[in-house]
């Protein structure tokens, strides 16, 4: 199975940018649907973006046009480029994977998770 480790979270001012990284090991990310999720205290974990092995992507309406998900298959790294950050983007961000094709955006569909990286926008 695959292990996932996120990094890149930070505290930034509104309007700023960050790039989150998710380093995968133990398996090839091309075998998985890969996704980014975020969660704040007392709220449900929500899907942010997903990517198929063929490169097709999907985004939550709240981040569409501002965030870009991508993957480097050779390096086995998943990225989330975040632009025009807003205070409401503040959350713990998680990298996740499920074997095969992406099917919906429910966190329960994803088997493998990273430890999370905190993004704070003020």
XYZ file of C-alpha atoms in Angstrom:
122
model
C 0.000 0.000 0.000
C 0.936 3.648 -0.332
C 2.167 6.004 2.391
C 1.570 9.760 2.083
C 3.365 12.700 3.712
C 2.204 16.301 3.189
C 4.293 19.425 3.514
C 4.186 23.092 2.542
C 1.551 24.438 4.900
C 2.231 27.870 6.360
C 0.686 31.090 7.611
C 0.130 33.597 4.797
C -1.707 36.839 4.173
C -4.906 36.969 2.159
C -4.142 37.083 -1.541
C -0.952 35.084 -1.142
C 0.053 31.718 -2.562
C 1.286 28.374 -1.285
C 2.177 25.070 -2.882
C 1.440 21.945 -0.892
C 3.292 18.727 -1.644
C 2.393 15.120 -0.921
C 5.234 12.644 -1.223
C 4.054 9.100 -1.839
C 6.032 5.967 -1.122
C 5.406 2.257 -1.208
C 3.421 2.381 -4.451
C 2.999 4.364 -7.644
C 0.460 7.203 -7.540
C -0.555 6.402 -11.090
C -2.436 3.417 -9.701
C -4.671 5.688 -7.599
C -7.181 8.455 -7.608
C -5.398 11.195 -5.661
C -7.126 13.990 -3.796
C -6.732 16.939 -1.470
C -9.159 17.466 1.406
C -9.393 20.072 4.137
C -10.945 20.240 7.570
C -11.472 22.820 10.300
C -12.545 22.049 13.872
C -16.208 21.101 14.297
C -16.767 20.775 10.546
C -16.801 17.824 8.178
C -13.771 17.050 6.076
C -14.409 18.383 2.587
C -12.986 17.603 -0.829
C -10.853 20.297 -2.443
C -9.502 18.713 -5.623
C -8.948 15.346 -7.251
C -6.857 13.987 -10.084
C -6.952 10.787 -12.140
C -3.911 8.934 -13.384
C -4.671 10.283 -16.863
C -4.389 13.845 -15.543
C -8.064 14.774 -15.513
C -8.978 16.983 -12.553
C -11.947 18.136 -10.533
C -12.352 20.969 -8.031
C -14.690 22.188 -5.366
C -16.585 25.262 -6.506
C -15.040 27.303 -3.710
C -11.502 26.830 -5.063
C -12.073 26.525 -8.807
C -9.924 29.011 -10.684
C -7.643 29.563 -7.686
C -6.222 26.113 -6.888
C -4.510 23.668 -9.234
C -3.911 19.993 -8.496
C -1.137 18.206 -10.342
C 1.130 15.206 -9.992
C 4.657 14.314 -10.988
C 4.470 10.608 -11.716
C 8.233 10.243 -12.098
C 8.846 11.703 -8.626
C 5.693 10.197 -7.115
C 4.594 13.580 -5.730
C 1.156 15.180 -5.654
C 0.872 18.987 -5.548
C -1.742 21.588 -4.744
C -0.915 25.069 -5.995
C -3.004 27.556 -4.027
C -3.421 31.134 -5.280
C -5.472 34.131 -4.164
C -5.832 32.606 -0.726
C -8.716 33.724 1.460
C -9.261 33.479 5.217
C -11.936 30.850 4.586
C -9.235 28.621 3.077
C -7.751 28.234 6.559
C -7.785 24.520 7.406
C -5.762 21.398 7.911
C -5.089 20.034 4.440
C -4.814 16.302 3.810
C -3.531 14.280 0.898
C -5.506 11.107 0.208
C -5.589 8.172 -2.197
C -7.910 5.407 -3.284
C -7.048 2.594 -5.645
C -8.372 2.971 -9.177
C -10.622 5.666 -10.626
C -12.003 8.659 -8.769
C -15.632 8.087 -7.814
C -17.240 10.960 -5.962
C -15.718 13.242 -3.349
C -16.614 11.523 -0.094
C -13.687 11.156 2.320
C -14.975 7.679 3.155
C -14.027 6.518 -0.340
C -10.343 7.224 0.261
C -8.309 4.536 1.976
C -4.913 6.159 2.474
C -4.259 9.491 4.183
C -1.375 11.733 5.077
C -0.917 13.352 8.475
C -2.081 16.788 7.355
C -0.435 20.180 6.956
C -1.861 23.407 8.373
C -2.700 26.374 6.160
C -3.617 29.629 7.888
C -4.722 32.706 5.926
C -5.119 36.033 7.705
